[in-house]
Amino acid sequence: MQIQKAPSERVILRTLAYYDIFKYPLTEKDISEGLSLDENTANEYRNTLDHLTKKGIIYKFGDYYSLTNDERYVHQRIKGNMRAGQWMKKAHRFSRLISHFPFVRSVSLSGSLSKGFIGEDPDIDYFIITEPNRLWLARTMLVVFKKAFLFNSHKYFCINYFIDTENLEIEEKNLFTATEVKTLIPVYGEQVARDFFSENNWIRKYYPNFKVNGLESIHVARSSVMKRVFEFLLNGKHGEWMDNRFMDITVNHWYKKFQNKYSDEEFNLVFKSNKKISKHHPRNFQKKVLIEFNNRLMELRKNYNIDIEPEPLVLNNRKL
């Protein structure tokens, strides 16, 4: 994706097209995060927005812009933003709980809440970074806690993405993953979070003005006595064996459950799992979003003769 210093119609339309998938209108400030603006180009950017609005390519409702001519989406966004603010305290409380589990080194909020929006049927997603070679131990303990004490509820405790401190760079590099990284809100483990964002500086290709959310208020990940005891007991070969065993059990369970839904190649992308990562995204949301995104770009290209490049659906020469 070519990001230009001068604000172009293409970059603005790509940004609006992406968020149109989620029926989420954007403010002028929201859209500008995909542009490199200075004092000279800021006025040009606003003029471009006005031009696109007058041409009927985009629509403006108060302070919000959208590709869809439906003001209800604005009201929906405002309500969702307010709801997210109400949920944030609870999300921080559960993040603190997660940080006390053995081998957890950093906890960040992800998903819709990290984007400042909560819908009618919400859940709270967490992005968790663990100690190397103990990822599956940490994950299993969190899953057992969720099943035993939260009745397997995903509402406040959706833990579907883990990496370790030696595998901080996100392999998939596209608009979807860049947006997910950009909107993460780190809550615990400041230094590990800083290292993570440093390793994923590639997202500036999509968001030149990127700044990490919440580092100024991140909590120190203090180790409780119980956490230190568990880590001491599971620090040797026994802990290594358990980590390997939990990985094998979990991945085999996923494979048996979803083998008829996905090819082996697609399964390895949707449930990317090895010693350094655990990703459990059975809906393959990334692929669905990027396909919808490209469909919207094709419509813009067809209806307005605008030259917009689609987002590649390829990872390591394999289709997503």
Short mmCIF file of C-alpha atoms in Angstrom, two decimals:
data_model
loop_
_atom_site.label_atom_id
_atom_site.label_comp_id
_atom_site.label_asym_id
_atom_site.label_seq_id
_atom_site.Cartn_x
_atom_site.Cartn_y
_atom_site.Cartn_z
CA MET A 1 0.00 0.00 0.00
CA GLN A 2 1.55 3.28 -1.13
CA ILE A 3 1.11 6.02 1.46
CA GLN A 4 1.71 9.46 -0.04
CA LYS A 5 2.61 12.67 1.73
CA ALA A 6 0.02 14.62 -0.21
CA PRO A 7 -3.48 13.59 0.87
CA SER A 8 -4.91 11.57 -2.03
CA GLU A 9 -8.47 10.54 -2.73
CA ARG A 10 -7.30 6.94 -2.86
CA VAL A 11 -5.95 6.86 0.69
CA ILE A 12 -9.05 8.57 2.08
CA LEU A 13 -11.36 6.21 0.23
CA ARG A 14 -9.37 3.13 1.29
CA THR A 15 -9.69 4.18 4.92
CA LEU A 16 -13.42 4.83 4.66
CA ALA A 17 -13.93 1.59 2.71
CA TYR A 18 -12.25 -0.43 5.44
CA TYR A 19 -14.35 0.96 8.27
CA ASP A 20 -17.49 0.82 6.14
CA ILE A 21 -17.29 -2.96 6.58
CA PHE A 22 -18.03 -2.40 10.27
CA LYS A 23 -20.64 0.30 9.60
CA TYR A 24 -18.37 2.71 11.44
CA PRO A 25 -18.26 6.33 10.19
CA LEU A 26 -15.02 8.23 10.76
CA THR A 27 -14.11 11.73 11.84
CA GLU A 28 -11.64 13.91 9.98
CA LYS A 29 -9.05 13.03 12.63
CA ASP A 30 -9.71 9.29 12.27
CA ILE A 31 -9.14 9.38 8.54
CA SER A 32 -5.97 11.47 8.82
CA GLU A 33 -4.18 8.64 10.67
CA GLY A 34 -3.53 7.04 7.29
CA LEU A 35 -1.86 10.19 5.95
CA SER A 36 1.39 12.03 6.53
CA LEU A 37 0.21 15.60 6.97
CA ASP A 38 2.00 18.87 7.57
CA GLU A 39 0.58 22.40 7.74
CA ASN A 40 0.54 22.71 3.95
CA THR A 41 -1.11 19.38 3.20
CA ALA A 42 -3.66 19.58 6.05
CA ASN A 43 -5.71 22.16 4.14
CA GLU A 44 -5.43 20.09 0.98
CA TYR A 45 -6.69 17.09 2.93
CA ARG A 46 -9.80 18.97 4.09
CA ASN A 47 -10.38 20.22 0.55
CA THR A 48 -10.20 16.64 -0.71
CA LEU A 49 -12.81 15.55 1.83
CA ASP A 50 -15.07 18.42 0.73
CA HIS A 51 -14.51 17.51 -2.92
CA LEU A 52 -15.41 13.85 -2.38
CA THR A 53 -18.51 14.88 -0.42
CA LYS A 54 -19.69 17.29 -3.12
CA LYS A 55 -19.19 14.61 -5.78
CA GLY A 56 -21.44 12.26 -3.80
CA ILE A 57 -18.72 9.63 -3.39
CA ILE A 58 -18.74 9.98 0.39
CA TYR A 59 -21.32 11.35 2.82
CA LYS A 60 -20.98 13.69 5.78
CA PHE A 61 -23.17 13.65 8.87
CA GLY A 62 -22.06 16.32 11.32
CA ASP A 63 -18.43 15.53 12.13
CA TYR A 64 -18.55 12.05 10.57
CA TYR A 65 -17.78 10.75 7.08
CA SER A 66 -18.99 7.50 5.54
CA LEU A 67 -19.20 5.65 2.23
CA THR A 68 -22.79 4.72 3.11
CA ASN A 69 -25.61 7.23 3.07
CA ASP A 70 -27.12 6.17 6.38
CA GLU A 71 -27.03 8.48 9.39
CA ARG A 72 -28.07 5.63 11.69
CA TYR A 73 -24.48 4.40 11.60
CA VAL A 74 -23.36 7.64 13.25
CA HIS A 75 -25.82 7.20 16.13
CA GLN A 76 -24.74 3.56 16.39
CA ARG A 77 -21.09 4.60 16.64
CA ILE A 78 -21.78 7.24 19.30
CA LYS A 79 -23.71 4.73 21.44
CA GLY A 80 -20.99 2.11 20.96
CA ASN A 81 -18.29 4.60 21.95
CA MET A 82 -20.18 5.48 25.13
CA ARG A 83 -20.71 1.80 25.93
CA ALA A 84 -16.99 1.12 25.47
CA GLY A 85 -16.16 3.79 28.03
CA GLN A 86 -18.43 2.06 30.52
CA TRP A 87 -16.77 -1.31 29.90
CA MET A 88 -13.18 -0.11 30.15
CA LYS A 89 -12.97 -0.32 33.94
CA LYS A 90 -14.10 -3.95 33.89
CA ALA A 91 -11.62 -4.73 31.09
CA HIS A 92 -8.76 -3.29 33.14
CA ARG A 93 -9.82 -5.38 36.13
CA PHE A 94 -9.74 -8.60 34.12
CA SER A 95 -6.44 -7.55 32.51
CA ARG A 96 -4.98 -7.24 35.98
CA LEU A 97 -6.24 -10.71 36.83
CA ILE A 98 -4.64 -12.17 33.68
CA SER A 99 -1.34 -10.46 34.48
CA HIS A 100 -1.14 -12.42 37.75
CA PHE A 101 -1.14 -15.78 35.96
CA PRO A 102 2.21 -17.60 35.70
CA PHE A 103 4.43 -16.76 32.72
CA VAL A 104 2.22 -13.87 31.50
CA ARG A 105 4.50 -10.95 30.64
CA SER A 106 2.15 -8.46 28.95
CA VAL A 107 -1.60 -7.97 28.56
CA SER A 108 -3.28 -5.70 26.00
CA LEU A 109 -6.90 -5.05 25.12
CA SER A 110 -7.76 -5.90 21.52
CA GLY A 111 -10.86 -6.35 19.37
CA SER A 112 -13.68 -3.81 19.21
CA LEU A 113 -13.13 -2.45 22.73
CA SER A 114 -9.59 -1.37 21.87
CA LYS A 115 -11.11 0.62 19.00
CA GLY A 116 -13.41 2.42 21.40
CA PHE A 117 -16.57 0.57 20.41
CA ILE A 118 -18.81 -2.01 22.07
CA GLY A 119 -21.78 -3.48 20.20
CA GLU A 120 -25.04 -5.00 21.40
CA ASP A 121 -23.54 -8.49 21.92
CA PRO A 122 -20.08 -7.63 23.24
CA ASP A 123 -17.04 -9.45 24.49
CA ILE A 124 -13.64 -8.31 25.72
CA ASP A 125 -10.64 -9.56 23.74
CA TYR A 126 -7.11 -9.79 25.12
CA PHE A 127 -3.74 -10.03 23.39
CA ILE A 128 -1.32 -11.83 25.70
CA ILE A 129 2.48 -12.13 25.55
CA THR A 130 4.11 -14.89 27.57
CA GLU A 131 7.48 -16.21 28.64
CA PRO A 132 9.15 -18.33 25.90
CA ASN A 133 8.44 -22.08 26.10
CA ARG A 134 5.61 -21.54 28.57
CA LEU A 135 2.95 -20.10 26.26
CA TRP A 136 0.75 -23.20 26.31
CA LEU A 137 1.08 -23.57 30.06
CA ALA A 138 -0.08 -19.98 30.56
CA ARG A 139 -2.87 -20.39 28.03
CA THR A 140 -4.14 -23.63 29.54
CA MET A 141 -4.24 -22.19 33.05
CA LEU A 142 -6.25 -19.21 31.79
CA VAL A 143 -8.66 -21.48 29.87
CA VAL A 144 -9.17 -23.69 32.94
CA PHE A 145 -9.89 -20.59 35.03
CA LYS A 146 -12.42 -19.37 32.45
CA LYS A 147 -14.21 -22.72 32.34
CA ALA A 148 -14.21 -23.22 36.11
CA PHE A 149 -15.04 -19.74 37.37
CA LEU A 150 -16.59 -17.89 34.42
CA PHE A 151 -18.58 -20.86 33.06
CA ASN A 152 -16.60 -20.62 29.81
CA SER A 153 -18.07 -17.18 29.13
CA HIS A 154 -16.38 -15.13 26.41
CA LYS A 155 -18.14 -11.93 27.42
CA TYR A 156 -15.39 -10.58 29.67
CA PHE A 157 -12.65 -13.10 28.99
CA CYS A 158 -11.98 -13.78 25.31
CA ILE A 159 -8.38 -15.08 25.16
CA ASN A 160 -7.71 -16.15 21.58
CA TYR A 161 -4.29 -14.72 20.69
CA PHE A 162 -0.99 -15.47 22.44
CA ILE A 163 2.61 -14.90 21.40
CA ASP A 164 5.84 -15.10 23.38
CA THR A 165 8.57 -12.54 24.00
CA GLU A 166 10.85 -14.14 21.39
CA ASN A 167 8.22 -13.95 18.64
CA LEU A 168 6.98 -10.37 18.78
CA GLU A 169 6.74 -9.56 15.06
CA ILE A 170 3.34 -10.31 13.51
CA GLU A 171 3.87 -12.46 10.43
CA GLU A 172 0.78 -11.39 8.49
CA LYS A 173 1.33 -7.85 7.26
CA ASN A 174 -1.77 -6.28 5.76
CA LEU A 175 -4.31 -3.58 6.53
CA PHE A 176 -6.28 -5.85 8.85
CA THR A 177 -3.32 -6.84 11.04
CA ALA A 178 -1.90 -3.31 10.95
CA THR A 179 -5.22 -1.98 12.25
CA GLU A 180 -5.34 -4.63 14.97
CA VAL A 181 -1.79 -3.80 16.12
CA LYS A 182 -2.37 -0.05 15.90
CA THR A 183 -5.45 -0.17 18.12
CA LEU A 184 -4.07 -2.44 20.85
CA ILE A 185 -4.27 -0.89 24.31
CA PRO A 186 -1.43 -2.23 26.49
CA VAL A 187 -2.51 -2.54 30.12
CA TYR A 188 0.26 -4.56 31.82
CA GLY A 189 3.92 -5.15 31.04
CA GLU A 190 5.26 -1.84 29.75
CA GLN A 191 8.69 -2.91 28.50
CA VAL A 192 7.40 -6.00 26.71
CA ALA A 193 4.67 -3.88 25.11
CA ARG A 194 7.26 -1.34 23.96
CA ASP A 195 9.36 -4.14 22.47
CA PHE A 196 6.29 -5.49 20.68
CA PHE A 197 5.44 -2.19 19.02
CA SER A 198 9.09 -1.65 18.11
CA GLU A 199 9.17 -5.04 16.35
CA ASN A 200 5.99 -4.15 14.46
CA ASN A 201 7.03 -0.77 13.17
CA TRP A 202 6.00 -2.00 9.69
CA ILE A 203 2.46 -0.81 10.44
CA ARG A 204 3.62 2.75 9.69
CA LYS A 205 3.30 1.76 6.04
CA TYR A 206 -0.44 1.88 6.70
CA TYR A 207 -0.54 4.37 9.57
CA PRO A 208 2.32 6.89 9.27
CA ASN A 209 1.11 8.87 12.29
CA PHE A 210 0.87 5.82 14.55
CA LYS A 211 1.27 6.37 18.29
CA VAL A 212 0.90 3.64 20.89
CA ASN A 213 -2.32 3.84 22.91
CA GLY A 214 -2.06 4.01 26.68
CA LEU A 215 1.66 3.50 27.35
CA GLU A 216 1.63 6.53 29.62
CA SER A 217 -0.87 4.83 31.94
CA ILE A 218 0.23 1.19 31.65
CA HIS A 219 0.39 -0.74 34.90
CA VAL A 220 3.53 -2.35 36.24
CA ALA A 221 3.22 -6.13 35.98
CA ARG A 222 3.98 -7.04 39.59
CA SER A 223 4.54 -10.72 40.36
CA SER A 224 2.38 -12.09 43.16
CA VAL A 225 3.78 -14.69 45.55
CA MET A 226 1.58 -17.35 43.96
CA LYS A 227 2.83 -16.44 40.48
CA ARG A 228 6.46 -16.65 41.56
CA VAL A 229 5.88 -20.02 43.26
CA PHE A 230 4.20 -21.52 40.18
CA GLU A 231 6.92 -20.21 37.89
CA PHE A 232 9.61 -21.66 40.15
CA LEU A 233 7.92 -25.07 40.25
CA LEU A 234 7.34 -25.15 36.47
CA ASN A 235 10.67 -23.70 35.42
CA GLY A 236 12.48 -26.96 34.63
CA LYS A 237 12.04 -29.95 32.34
CA HIS A 238 8.70 -30.83 33.91
CA GLY A 239 7.29 -27.45 32.87
CA GLU A 240 8.74 -27.89 29.37
CA TRP A 241 7.06 -31.30 29.05
CA MET A 242 3.72 -29.89 30.23
CA ASP A 243 3.93 -27.00 27.77
CA ASN A 244 4.54 -29.38 24.86
CA ARG A 245 1.78 -31.69 26.04
CA PHE A 246 -0.80 -28.93 26.37
CA MET A 247 0.07 -27.67 22.88
CA ASP A 248 -0.40 -31.13 21.36
CA ILE A 249 -3.70 -31.73 23.16
CA THR A 250 -5.12 -28.33 22.21
CA VAL A 251 -4.11 -28.37 18.54
CA ASN A 252 -5.35 -31.95 18.10
CA HIS A 253 -8.68 -30.96 19.65
CA TRP A 254 -9.02 -28.02 17.26
CA TYR A 255 -8.10 -30.18 14.28
CA LYS A 256 -10.70 -32.84 15.10
CA LYS A 257 -13.34 -30.16 15.65
CA PHE A 258 -12.67 -28.15 12.48
CA GLN A 259 -11.02 -30.58 10.03
CA ASN A 260 -14.18 -30.80 7.91
CA LYS A 261 -14.49 -27.02 7.72
CA TYR A 262 -10.98 -26.09 6.58
CA SER A 263 -8.28 -27.55 4.38
CA ASP A 264 -5.01 -28.33 6.17
CA GLU A 265 -3.43 -25.22 4.68
CA GLU A 266 -6.28 -22.94 5.76
CA PHE A 267 -6.41 -24.59 9.19
CA ASN A 268 -2.74 -23.72 9.75
CA LEU A 269 -3.53 -20.06 9.10
CA VAL A 270 -6.76 -19.82 11.11
CA PHE A 271 -5.38 -21.80 14.06
CA LYS A 272 -1.74 -20.80 13.77
CA SER A 273 -0.12 -22.72 16.58
CA ASN A 274 3.41 -23.64 17.52
CA LYS A 275 5.68 -23.16 20.52
CA LYS A 276 5.73 -19.40 19.99
CA ILE A 277 2.15 -18.56 19.04
CA SER A 278 -1.45 -19.61 19.65
CA LYS A 279 -4.11 -18.07 17.46
CA HIS A 280 -7.69 -19.32 17.69
CA HIS A 281 -9.83 -17.52 15.10
CA PRO A 282 -12.28 -20.14 13.78
CA ARG A 283 -14.35 -17.58 11.87
CA ASN A 284 -11.29 -16.60 9.81
CA PHE A 285 -12.35 -12.99 10.32
CA GLN A 286 -9.18 -11.60 8.73
CA LYS A 287 -9.94 -13.21 5.38
CA LYS A 288 -13.59 -12.17 5.46
CA VAL A 289 -12.72 -8.56 6.23
CA LEU A 290 -10.08 -8.30 3.51
CA ILE A 291 -12.43 -9.83 0.92
CA GLU A 292 -15.16 -7.36 1.88
CA PHE A 293 -12.61 -4.54 1.77
CA ASN A 294 -11.51 -5.47 -1.75
CA ASN A 295 -15.14 -5.73 -2.87
CA ARG A 296 -15.72 -2.16 -1.77
CA LEU A 297 -12.60 -0.99 -3.58
CA MET A 298 -13.81 -2.71 -6.75
CA GLU A 299 -17.14 -0.88 -6.45
CA LEU A 300 -15.36 2.47 -6.12
CA ARG A 301 -13.18 1.63 -9.08
CA LYS A 302 -16.15 0.59 -11.20
CA ASN A 303 -18.53 3.41 -10.21
CA TYR A 304 -16.09 6.33 -10.13
CA ASN A 305 -13.16 5.18 -12.28
CA ILE A 306 -10.74 5.60 -9.36
CA ASP A 307 -7.49 3.63 -9.54
CA ILE A 308 -7.33 1.82 -6.18
CA GLU A 309 -5.14 -1.21 -5.58
CA PRO A 310 -6.70 -4.16 -3.73
CA GLU A 311 -5.18 -5.57 -0.55
CA PRO A 312 -3.19 -8.79 -1.22
CA LEU A 313 -4.75 -11.95 0.21
CA VAL A 314 -1.43 -13.78 0.37
CA LEU A 315 0.90 -14.83 3.19
CA ASN A 316 4.26 -16.43 2.35
CA ASN A 317 3.02 -17.22 -1.18
CA ARG A 318 -0.13 -18.82 0.27
CA LYS A 319 -3.64 -17.44 0.01
CA LEU A 320 -5.20 -16.34 3.28
#
